JSON list of C-alpha atoms in Angstrom, two decimals:
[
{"chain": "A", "resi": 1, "resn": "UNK", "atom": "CA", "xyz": [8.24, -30.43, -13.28]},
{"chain": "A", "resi": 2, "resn": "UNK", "atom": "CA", "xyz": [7.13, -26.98, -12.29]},
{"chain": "A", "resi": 3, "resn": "UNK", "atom": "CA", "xyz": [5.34, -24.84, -15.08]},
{"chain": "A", "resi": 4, "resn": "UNK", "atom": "CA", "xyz": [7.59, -21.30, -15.82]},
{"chain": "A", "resi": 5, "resn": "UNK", "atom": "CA", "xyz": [5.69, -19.16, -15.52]},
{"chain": "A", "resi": 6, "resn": "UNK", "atom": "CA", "xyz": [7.36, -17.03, -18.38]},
{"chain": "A", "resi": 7, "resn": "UNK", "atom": "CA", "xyz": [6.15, -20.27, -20.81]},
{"chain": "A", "resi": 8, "resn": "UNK", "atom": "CA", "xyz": [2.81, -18.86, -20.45]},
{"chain": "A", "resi": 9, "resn": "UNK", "atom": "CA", "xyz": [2.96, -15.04, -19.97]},
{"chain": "A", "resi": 10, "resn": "UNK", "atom": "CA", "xyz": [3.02, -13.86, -23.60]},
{"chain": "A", "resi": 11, "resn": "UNK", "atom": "CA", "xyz": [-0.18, -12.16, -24.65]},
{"chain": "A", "resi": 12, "resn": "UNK", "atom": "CA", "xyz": [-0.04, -9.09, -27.23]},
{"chain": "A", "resi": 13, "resn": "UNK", "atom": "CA", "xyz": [3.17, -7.70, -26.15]},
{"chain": "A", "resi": 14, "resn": "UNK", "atom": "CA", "xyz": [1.82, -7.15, -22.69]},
{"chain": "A", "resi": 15, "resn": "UNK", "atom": "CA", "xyz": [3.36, -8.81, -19.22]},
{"chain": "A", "resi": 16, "resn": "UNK", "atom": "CA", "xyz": [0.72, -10.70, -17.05]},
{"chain": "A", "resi": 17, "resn": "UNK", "atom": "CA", "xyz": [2.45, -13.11, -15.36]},
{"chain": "A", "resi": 18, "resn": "UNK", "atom": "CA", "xyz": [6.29, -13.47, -14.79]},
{"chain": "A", "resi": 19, "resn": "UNK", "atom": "CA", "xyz": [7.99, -15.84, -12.67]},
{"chain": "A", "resi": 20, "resn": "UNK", "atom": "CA", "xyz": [10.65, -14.42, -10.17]},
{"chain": "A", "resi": 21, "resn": "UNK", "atom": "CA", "xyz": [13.69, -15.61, -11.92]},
{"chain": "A", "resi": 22, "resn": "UNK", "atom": "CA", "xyz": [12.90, -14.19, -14.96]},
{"chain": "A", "resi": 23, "resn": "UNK", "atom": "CA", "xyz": [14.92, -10.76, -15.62]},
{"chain": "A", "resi": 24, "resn": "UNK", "atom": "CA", "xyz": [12.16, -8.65, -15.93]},
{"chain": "A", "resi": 25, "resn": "UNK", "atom": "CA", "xyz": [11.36, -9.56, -12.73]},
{"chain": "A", "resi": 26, "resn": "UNK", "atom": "CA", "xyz": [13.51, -7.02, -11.37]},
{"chain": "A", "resi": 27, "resn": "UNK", "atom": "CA", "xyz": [11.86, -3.82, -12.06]},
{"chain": "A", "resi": 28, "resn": "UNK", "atom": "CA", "xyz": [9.75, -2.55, -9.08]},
{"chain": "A", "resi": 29, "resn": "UNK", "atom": "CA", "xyz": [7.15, -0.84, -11.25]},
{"chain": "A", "resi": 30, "resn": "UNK", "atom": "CA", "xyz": [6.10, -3.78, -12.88]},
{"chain": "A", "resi": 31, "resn": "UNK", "atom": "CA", "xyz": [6.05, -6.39, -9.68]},
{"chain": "A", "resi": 32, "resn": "UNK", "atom": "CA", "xyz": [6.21, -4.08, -6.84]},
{"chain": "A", "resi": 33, "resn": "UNK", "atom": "CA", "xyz": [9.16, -3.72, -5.06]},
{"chain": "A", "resi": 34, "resn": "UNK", "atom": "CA", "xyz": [8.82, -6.86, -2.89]},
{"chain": "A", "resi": 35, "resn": "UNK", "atom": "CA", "xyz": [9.16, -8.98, -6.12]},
{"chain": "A", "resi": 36, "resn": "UNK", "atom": "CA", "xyz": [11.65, -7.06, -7.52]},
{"chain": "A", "resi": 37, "resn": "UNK", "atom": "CA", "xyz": [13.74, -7.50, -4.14]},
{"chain": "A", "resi": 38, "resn": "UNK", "atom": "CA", "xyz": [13.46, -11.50, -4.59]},
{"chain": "A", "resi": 39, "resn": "UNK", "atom": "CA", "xyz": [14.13, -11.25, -8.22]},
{"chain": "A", "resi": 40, "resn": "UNK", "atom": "CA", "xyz": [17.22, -9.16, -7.48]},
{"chain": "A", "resi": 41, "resn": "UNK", "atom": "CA", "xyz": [18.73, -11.95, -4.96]},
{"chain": "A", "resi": 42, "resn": "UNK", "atom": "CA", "xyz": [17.34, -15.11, -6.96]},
{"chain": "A", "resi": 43, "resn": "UNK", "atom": "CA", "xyz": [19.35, -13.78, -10.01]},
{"chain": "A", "resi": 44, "resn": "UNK", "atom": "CA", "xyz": [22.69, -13.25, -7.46]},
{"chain": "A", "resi": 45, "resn": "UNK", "atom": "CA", "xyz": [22.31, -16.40, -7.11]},
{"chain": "A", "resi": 46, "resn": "UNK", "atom": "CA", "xyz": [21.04, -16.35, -3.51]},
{"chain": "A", "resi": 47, "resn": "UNK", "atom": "CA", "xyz": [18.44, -19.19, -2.77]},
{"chain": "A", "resi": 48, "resn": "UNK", "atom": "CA", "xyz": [15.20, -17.72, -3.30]},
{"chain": "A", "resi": 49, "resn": "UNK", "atom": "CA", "xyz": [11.86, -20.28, -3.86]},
{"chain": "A", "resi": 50, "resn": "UNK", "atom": "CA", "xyz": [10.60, -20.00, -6.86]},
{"chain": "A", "resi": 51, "resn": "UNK", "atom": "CA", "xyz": [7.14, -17.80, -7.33]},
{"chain": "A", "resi": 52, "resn": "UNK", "atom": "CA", "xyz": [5.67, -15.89, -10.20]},
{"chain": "A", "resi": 53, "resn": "UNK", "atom": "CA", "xyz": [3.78, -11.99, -9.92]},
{"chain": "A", "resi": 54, "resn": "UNK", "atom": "CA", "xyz": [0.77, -11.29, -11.73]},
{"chain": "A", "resi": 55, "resn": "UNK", "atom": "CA", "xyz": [2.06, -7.72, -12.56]},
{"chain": "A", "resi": 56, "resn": "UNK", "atom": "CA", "xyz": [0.87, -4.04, -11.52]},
{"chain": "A", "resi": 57, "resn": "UNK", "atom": "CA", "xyz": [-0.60, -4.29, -15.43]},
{"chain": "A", "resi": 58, "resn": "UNK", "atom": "CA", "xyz": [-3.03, -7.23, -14.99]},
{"chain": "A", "resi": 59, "resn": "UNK", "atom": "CA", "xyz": [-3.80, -6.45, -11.63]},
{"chain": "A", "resi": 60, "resn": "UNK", "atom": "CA", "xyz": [-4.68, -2.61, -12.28]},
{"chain": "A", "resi": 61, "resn": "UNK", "atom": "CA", "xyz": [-6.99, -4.12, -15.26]},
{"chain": "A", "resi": 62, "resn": "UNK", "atom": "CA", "xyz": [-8.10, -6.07, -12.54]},
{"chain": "A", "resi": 63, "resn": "UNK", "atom": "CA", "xyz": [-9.29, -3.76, -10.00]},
{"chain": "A", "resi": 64, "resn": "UNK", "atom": "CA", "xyz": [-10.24, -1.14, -12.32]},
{"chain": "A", "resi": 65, "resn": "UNK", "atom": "CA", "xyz": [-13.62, -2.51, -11.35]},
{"chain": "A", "resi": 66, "resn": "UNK", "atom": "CA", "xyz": [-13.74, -1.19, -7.86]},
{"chain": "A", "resi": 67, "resn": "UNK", "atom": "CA", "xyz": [-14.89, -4.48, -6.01]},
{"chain": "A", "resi": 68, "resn": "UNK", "atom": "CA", "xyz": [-14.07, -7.25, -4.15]},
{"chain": "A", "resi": 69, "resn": "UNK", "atom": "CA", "xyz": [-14.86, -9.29, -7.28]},
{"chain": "A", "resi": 70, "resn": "UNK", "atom": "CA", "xyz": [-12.41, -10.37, -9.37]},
{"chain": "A", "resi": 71, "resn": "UNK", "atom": "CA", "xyz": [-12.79, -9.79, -13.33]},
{"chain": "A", "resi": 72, "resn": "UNK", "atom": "CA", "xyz": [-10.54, -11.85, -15.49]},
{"chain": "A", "resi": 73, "resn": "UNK", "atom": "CA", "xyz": [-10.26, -12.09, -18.94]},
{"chain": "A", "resi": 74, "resn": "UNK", "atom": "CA", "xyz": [-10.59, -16.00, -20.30]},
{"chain": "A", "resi": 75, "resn": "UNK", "atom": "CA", "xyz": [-7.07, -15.34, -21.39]},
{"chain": "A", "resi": 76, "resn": "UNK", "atom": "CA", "xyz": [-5.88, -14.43, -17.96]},
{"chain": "A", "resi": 77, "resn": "UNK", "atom": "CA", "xyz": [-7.15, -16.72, -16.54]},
{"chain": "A", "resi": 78, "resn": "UNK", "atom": "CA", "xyz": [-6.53, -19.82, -17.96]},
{"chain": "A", "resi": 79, "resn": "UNK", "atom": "CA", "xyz": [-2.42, -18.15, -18.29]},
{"chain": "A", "resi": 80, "resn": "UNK", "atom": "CA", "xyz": [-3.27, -18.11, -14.19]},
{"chain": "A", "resi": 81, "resn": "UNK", "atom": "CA", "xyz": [-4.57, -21.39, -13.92]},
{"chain": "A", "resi": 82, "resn": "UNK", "atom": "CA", "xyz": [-1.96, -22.77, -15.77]},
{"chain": "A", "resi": 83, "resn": "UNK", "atom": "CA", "xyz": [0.61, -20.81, -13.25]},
{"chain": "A", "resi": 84, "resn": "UNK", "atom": "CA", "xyz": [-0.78, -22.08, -10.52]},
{"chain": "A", "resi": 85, "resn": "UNK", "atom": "CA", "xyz": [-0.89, -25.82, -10.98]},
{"chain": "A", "resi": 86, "resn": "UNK", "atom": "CA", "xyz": [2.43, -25.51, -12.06]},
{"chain": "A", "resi": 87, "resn": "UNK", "atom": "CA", "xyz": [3.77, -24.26, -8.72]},
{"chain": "A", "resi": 88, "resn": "UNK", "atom": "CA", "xyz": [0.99, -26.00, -6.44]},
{"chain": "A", "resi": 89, "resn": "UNK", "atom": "CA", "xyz": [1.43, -29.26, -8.21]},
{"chain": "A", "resi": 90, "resn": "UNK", "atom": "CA", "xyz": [-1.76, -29.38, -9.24]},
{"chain": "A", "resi": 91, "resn": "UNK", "atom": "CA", "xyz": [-2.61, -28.26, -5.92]},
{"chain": "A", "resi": 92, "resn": "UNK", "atom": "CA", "xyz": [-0.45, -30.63, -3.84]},
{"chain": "A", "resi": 93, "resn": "UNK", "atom": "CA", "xyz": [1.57, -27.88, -2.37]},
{"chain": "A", "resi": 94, "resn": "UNK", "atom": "CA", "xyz": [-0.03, -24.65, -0.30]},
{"chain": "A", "resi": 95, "resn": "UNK", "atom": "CA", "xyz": [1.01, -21.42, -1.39]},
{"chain": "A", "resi": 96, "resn": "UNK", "atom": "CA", "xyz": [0.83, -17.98, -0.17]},
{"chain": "A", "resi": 97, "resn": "UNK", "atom": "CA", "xyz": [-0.64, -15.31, -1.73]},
{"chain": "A", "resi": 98, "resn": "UNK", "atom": "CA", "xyz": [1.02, -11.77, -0.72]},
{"chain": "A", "resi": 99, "resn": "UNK", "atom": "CA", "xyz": [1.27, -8.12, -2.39]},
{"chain": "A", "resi": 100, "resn": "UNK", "atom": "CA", "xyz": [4.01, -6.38, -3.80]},
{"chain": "A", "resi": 101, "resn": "UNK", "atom": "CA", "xyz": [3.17, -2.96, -3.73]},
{"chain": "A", "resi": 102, "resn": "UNK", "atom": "CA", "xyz": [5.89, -0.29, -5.16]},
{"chain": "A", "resi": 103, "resn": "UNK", "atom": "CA", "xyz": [5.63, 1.41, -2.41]},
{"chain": "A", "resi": 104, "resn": "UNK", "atom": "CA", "xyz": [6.17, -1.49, 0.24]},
{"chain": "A", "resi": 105, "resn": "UNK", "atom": "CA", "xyz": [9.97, -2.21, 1.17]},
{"chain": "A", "resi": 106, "resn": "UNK", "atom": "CA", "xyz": [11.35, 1.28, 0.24]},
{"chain": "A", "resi": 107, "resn": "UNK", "atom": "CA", "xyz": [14.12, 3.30, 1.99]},
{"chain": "A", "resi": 108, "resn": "UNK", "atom": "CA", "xyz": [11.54, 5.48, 3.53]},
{"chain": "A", "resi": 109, "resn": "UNK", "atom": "CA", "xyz": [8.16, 3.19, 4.42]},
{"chain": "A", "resi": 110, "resn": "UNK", "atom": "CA", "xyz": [7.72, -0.76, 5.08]},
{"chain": "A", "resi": 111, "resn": "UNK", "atom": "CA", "xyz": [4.03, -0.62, 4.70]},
{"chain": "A", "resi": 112, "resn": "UNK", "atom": "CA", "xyz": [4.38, -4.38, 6.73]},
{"chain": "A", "resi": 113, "resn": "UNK", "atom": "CA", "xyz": [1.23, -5.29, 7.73]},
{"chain": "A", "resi": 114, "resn": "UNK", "atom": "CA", "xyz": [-1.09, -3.03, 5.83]},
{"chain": "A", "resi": 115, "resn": "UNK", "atom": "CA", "xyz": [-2.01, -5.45, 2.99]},
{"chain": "A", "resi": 116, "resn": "UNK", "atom": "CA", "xyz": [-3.63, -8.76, 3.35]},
{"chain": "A", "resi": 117, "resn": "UNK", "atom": "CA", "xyz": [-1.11, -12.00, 2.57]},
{"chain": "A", "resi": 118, "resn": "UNK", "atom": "CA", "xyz": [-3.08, -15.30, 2.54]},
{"chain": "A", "resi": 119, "resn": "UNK", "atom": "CA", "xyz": [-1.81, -18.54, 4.32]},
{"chain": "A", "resi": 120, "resn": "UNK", "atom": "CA", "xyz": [-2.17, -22.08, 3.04]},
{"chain": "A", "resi": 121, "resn": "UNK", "atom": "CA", "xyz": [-3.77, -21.57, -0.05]},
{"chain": "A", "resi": 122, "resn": "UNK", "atom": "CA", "xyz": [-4.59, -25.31, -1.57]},
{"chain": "A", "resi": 123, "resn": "UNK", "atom": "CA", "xyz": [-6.88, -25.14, -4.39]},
{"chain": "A", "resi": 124, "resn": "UNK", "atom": "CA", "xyz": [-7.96, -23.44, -7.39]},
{"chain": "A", "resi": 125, "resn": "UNK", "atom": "CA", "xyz": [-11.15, -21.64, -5.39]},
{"chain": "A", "resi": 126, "resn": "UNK", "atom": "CA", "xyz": [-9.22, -20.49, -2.55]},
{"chain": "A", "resi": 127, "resn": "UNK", "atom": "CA", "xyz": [-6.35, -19.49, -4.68]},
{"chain": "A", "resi": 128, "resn": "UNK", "atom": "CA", "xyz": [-9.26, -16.81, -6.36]},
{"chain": "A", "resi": 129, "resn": "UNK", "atom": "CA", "xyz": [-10.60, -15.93, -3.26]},
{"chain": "A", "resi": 130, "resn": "UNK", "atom": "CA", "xyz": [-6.74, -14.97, -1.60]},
{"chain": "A", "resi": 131, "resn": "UNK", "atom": "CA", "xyz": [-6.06, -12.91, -5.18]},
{"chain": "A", "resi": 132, "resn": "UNK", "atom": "CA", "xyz": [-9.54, -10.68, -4.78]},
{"chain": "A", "resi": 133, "resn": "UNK", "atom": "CA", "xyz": [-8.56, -10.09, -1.00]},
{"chain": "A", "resi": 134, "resn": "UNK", "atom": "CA", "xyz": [-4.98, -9.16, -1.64]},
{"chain": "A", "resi": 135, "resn": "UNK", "atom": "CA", "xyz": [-6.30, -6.82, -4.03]},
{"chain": "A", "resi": 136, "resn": "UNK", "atom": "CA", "xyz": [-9.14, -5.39, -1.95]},
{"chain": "A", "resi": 137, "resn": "UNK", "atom": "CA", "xyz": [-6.60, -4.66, 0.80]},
{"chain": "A", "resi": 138, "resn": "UNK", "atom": "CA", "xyz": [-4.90, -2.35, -1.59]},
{"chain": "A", "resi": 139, "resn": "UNK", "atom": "CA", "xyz": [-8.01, -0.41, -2.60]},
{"chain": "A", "resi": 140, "resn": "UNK", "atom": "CA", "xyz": [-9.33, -0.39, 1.29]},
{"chain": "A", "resi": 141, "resn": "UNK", "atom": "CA", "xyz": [-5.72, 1.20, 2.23]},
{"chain": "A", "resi": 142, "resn": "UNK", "atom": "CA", "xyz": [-6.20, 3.51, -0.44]},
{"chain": "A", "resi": 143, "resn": "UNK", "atom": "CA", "xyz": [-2.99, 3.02, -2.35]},
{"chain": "A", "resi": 144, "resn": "UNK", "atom": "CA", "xyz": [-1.49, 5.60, -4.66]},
{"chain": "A", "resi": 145, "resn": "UNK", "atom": "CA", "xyz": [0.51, 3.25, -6.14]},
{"chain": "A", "resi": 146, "resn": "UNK", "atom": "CA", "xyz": [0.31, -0.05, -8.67]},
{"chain": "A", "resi": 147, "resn": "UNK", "atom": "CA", "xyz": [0.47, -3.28, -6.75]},
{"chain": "A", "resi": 148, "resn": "UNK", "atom": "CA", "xyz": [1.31, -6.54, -7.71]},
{"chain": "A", "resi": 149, "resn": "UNK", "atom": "CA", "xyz": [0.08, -9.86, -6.39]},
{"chain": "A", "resi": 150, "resn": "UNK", "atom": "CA", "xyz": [3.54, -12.28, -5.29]},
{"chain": "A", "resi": 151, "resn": "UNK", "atom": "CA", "xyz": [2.81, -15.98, -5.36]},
{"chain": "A", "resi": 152, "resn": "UNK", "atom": "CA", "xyz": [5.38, -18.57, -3.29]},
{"chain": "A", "resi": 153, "resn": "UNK", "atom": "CA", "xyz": [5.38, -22.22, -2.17]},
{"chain": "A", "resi": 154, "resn": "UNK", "atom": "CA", "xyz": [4.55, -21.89, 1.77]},
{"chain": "A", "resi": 155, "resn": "UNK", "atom": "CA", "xyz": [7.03, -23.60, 4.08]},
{"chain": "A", "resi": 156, "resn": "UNK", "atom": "CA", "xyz": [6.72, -25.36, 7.41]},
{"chain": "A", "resi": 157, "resn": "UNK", "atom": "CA", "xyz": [9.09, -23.56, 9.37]},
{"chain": "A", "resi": 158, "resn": "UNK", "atom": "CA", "xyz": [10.26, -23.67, 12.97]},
{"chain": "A", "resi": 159, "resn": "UNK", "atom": "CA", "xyz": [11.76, -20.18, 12.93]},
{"chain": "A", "resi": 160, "resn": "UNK", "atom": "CA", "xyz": [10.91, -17.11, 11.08]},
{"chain": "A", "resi": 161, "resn": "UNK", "atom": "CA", "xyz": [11.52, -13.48, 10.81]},
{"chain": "A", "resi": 162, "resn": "UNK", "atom": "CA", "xyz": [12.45, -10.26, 9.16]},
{"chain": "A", "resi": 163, "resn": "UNK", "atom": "CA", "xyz": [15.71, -8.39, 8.27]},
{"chain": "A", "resi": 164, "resn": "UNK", "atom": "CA", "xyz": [16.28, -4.79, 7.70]},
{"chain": "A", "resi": 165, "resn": "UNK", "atom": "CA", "xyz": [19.25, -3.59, 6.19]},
{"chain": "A", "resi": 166, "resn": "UNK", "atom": "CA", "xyz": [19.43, -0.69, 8.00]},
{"chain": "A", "resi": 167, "resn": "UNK", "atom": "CA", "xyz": [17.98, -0.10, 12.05]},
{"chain": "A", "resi": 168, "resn": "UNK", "atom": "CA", "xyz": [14.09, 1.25, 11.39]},
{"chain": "A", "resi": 169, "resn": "UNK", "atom": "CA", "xyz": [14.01, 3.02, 14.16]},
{"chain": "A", "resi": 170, "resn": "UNK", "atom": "CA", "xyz": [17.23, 5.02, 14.05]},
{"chain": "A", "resi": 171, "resn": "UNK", "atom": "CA", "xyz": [18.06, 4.51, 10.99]},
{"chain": "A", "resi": 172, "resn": "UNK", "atom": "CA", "xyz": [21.64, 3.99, 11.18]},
{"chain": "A", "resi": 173, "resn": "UNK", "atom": "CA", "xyz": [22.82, 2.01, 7.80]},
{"chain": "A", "resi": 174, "resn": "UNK", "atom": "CA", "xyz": [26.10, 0.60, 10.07]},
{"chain": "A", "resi": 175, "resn": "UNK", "atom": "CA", "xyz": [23.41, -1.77, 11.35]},
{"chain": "A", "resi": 176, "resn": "UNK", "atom": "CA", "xyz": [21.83, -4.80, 10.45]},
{"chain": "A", "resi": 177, "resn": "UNK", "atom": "CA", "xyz": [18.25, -5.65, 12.28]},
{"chain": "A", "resi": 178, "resn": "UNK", "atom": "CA", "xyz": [16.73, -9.66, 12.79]},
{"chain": "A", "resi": 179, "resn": "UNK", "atom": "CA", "xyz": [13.62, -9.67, 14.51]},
{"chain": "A", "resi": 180, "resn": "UNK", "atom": "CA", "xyz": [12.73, -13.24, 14.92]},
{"chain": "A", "resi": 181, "resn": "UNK", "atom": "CA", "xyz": [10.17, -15.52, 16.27]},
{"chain": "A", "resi": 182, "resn": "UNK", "atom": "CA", "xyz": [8.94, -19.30, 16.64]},
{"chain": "A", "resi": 183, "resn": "UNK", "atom": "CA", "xyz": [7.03, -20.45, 14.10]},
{"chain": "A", "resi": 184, "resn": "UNK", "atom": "CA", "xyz": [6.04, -18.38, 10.83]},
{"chain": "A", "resi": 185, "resn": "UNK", "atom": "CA", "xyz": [6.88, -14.39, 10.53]},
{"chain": "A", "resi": 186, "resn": "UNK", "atom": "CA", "xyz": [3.44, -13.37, 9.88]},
{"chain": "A", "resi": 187, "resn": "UNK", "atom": "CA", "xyz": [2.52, -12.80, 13.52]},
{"chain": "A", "resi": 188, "resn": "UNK", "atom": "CA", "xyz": [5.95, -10.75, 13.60]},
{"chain": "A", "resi": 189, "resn": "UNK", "atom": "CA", "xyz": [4.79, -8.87, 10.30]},
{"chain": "A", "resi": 190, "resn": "UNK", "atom": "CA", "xyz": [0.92, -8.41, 11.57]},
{"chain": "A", "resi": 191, "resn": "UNK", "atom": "CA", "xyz": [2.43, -6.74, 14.67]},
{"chain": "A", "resi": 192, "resn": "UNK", "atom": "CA", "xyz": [1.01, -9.06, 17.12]},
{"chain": "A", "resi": 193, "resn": "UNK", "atom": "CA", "xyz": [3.80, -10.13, 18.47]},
{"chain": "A", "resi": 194, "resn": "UNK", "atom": "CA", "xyz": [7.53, -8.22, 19.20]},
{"chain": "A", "resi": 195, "resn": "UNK", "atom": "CA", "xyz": [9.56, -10.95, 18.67]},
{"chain": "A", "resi": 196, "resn": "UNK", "atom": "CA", "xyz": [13.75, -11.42, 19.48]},
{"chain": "A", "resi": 197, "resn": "UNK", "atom": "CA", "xyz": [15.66, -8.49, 18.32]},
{"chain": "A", "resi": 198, "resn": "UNK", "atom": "CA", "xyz": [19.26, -9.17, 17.80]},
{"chain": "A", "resi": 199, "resn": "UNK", "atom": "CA", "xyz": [21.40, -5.61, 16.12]},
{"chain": "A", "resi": 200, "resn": "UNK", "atom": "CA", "xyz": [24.50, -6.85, 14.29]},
{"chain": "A", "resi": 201, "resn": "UNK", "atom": "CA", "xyz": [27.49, -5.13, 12.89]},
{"chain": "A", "resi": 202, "resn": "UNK", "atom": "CA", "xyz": [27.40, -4.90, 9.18]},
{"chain": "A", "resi": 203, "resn": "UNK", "atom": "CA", "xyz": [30.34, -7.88, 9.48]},
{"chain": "A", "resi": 204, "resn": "UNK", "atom": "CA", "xyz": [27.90, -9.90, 11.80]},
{"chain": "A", "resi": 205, "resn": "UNK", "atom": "CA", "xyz": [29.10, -9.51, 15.21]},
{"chain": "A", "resi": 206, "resn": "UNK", "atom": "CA", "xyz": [26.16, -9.54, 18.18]},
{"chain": "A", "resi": 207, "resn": "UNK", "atom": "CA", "xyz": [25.94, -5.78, 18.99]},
{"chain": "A", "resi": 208, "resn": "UNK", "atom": "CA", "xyz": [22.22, -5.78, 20.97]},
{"chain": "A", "resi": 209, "resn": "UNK", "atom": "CA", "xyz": [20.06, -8.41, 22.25]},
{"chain": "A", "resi": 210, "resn": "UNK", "atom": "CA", "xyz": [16.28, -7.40, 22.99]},
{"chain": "A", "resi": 211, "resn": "UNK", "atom": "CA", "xyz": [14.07, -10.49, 24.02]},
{"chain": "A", "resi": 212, "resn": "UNK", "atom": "CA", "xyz": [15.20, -14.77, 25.05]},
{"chain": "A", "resi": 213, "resn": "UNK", "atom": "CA", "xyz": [17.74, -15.44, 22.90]},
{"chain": "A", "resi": 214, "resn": "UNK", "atom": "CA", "xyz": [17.13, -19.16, 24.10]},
{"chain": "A", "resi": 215, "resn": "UNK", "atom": "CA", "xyz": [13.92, -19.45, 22.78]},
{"chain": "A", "resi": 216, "resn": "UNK", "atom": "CA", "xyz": [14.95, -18.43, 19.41]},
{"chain": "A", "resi": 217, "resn": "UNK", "atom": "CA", "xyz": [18.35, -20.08, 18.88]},
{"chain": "A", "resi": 218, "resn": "UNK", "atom": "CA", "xyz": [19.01, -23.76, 19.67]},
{"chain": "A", "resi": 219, "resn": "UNK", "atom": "CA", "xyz": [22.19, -24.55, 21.59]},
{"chain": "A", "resi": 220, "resn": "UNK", "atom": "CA", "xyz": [24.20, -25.59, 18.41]},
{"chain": "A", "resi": 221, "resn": "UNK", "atom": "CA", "xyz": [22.87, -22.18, 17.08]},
{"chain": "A", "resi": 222, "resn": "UNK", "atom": "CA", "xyz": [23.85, -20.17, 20.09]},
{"chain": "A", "resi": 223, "resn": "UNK", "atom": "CA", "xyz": [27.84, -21.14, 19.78]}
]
């Protein structure tokens, strides 16, 4: 059984740790708008994996020490600790370690790209290490804005990608924008790679195809 993350959080009134289902999980200035995004769709019911934030609050007591090194509280940590192996399975399962900034996923800026996420992250140690990066990246960017630190089970996936609700380069909101690749989005995200492009209809229907739709879609997929 996975530890809620929510079980643990309480501490003085204040909000350290919340997992994504819970309904506080939705406001943006508490686990960045990324988080808030997944909250939003895992309470609509939508299948979402399950996650927990360490909020804007514990991570701006965090990096109020202007370092790489990470400063927790005894409480915070062992609250952490105790979200972690709940997720990881006692560190059986790799996780990925991600920000949440309130200023990332907006109508007006993406910010994909410009923050450190951290692949594979098995143990305890490492899980430390990916939290101090992700938090460094903020403070190297120099971001005006609270961030939050979004923790998820990572998958093994054959495809990934990213969808915009609206087209990011024209902006046109009658639009719907996959970019896709083989393999994880990360490279797609990092902007290393382009990717398939496929523009849809808000309804669905195949309006522009940029890139091999054959390498992205299997025939059963392509019907």
């Amino acid at each position: 059984m996975e530890t809620r993350a929510t079980d643990i959080r309480r501490s003085g009134g204040s909000v350290p740790i919340l997992a994504l289902d819970d309904p506080r999980s939705v406001d943006p200035d508490l686990v960045g708008a990324k988080a808030a995004s997944l909250a939003r769709a895992s309470l609509a019911g939508l299948p979402v994996l399950s996650g927990f934030v360490l909020t804007t609050e514990a991570c701006g007591q965090i990096a109020s020490s202007h370092d790489d090194r990470l400063k927790l509280s005894s409480e915070l940590e062992t609250a952490l600790q105790a979200a972690w192996e709940g997720l990881s399975r006692d560190g059986s399962r790799p996780l990925v370690v991600r920000s949440s900034s309130s200023m990332e996923d907006g109508k007006t800026s993406s910010m994909a790209g410009m923050f450190t996420s951290v692949l594979g992250v098995s143990n305890w140690p490492t899980f430390l290490e990916a939290l101090a990066a992700v938090l460094a990246s903020g403070r190297r960017a120099g971001l005006d804005a609270p961030m939050a630190v979004l923790v998820q089970p990572q998958l093994e996936v054959a495809r990934g990608g990213v969808m915009f609700g609206m087209d990011p380069v024209t902006g046109r909101s009658d639009r719907i924008v996959i970019a896709a690749v083989l393999g994880g989005p990360d490279k797609l995200v990092s902007g290393t790679v382009q990717g398939t492009r496929f523009t849809l209809s808000r309804r669905g229907r195949l309006m522009q195809l940029e890139g091999d739709r054959q390498k992205i879609l299997s025939a059963r997929q392509r019907v």
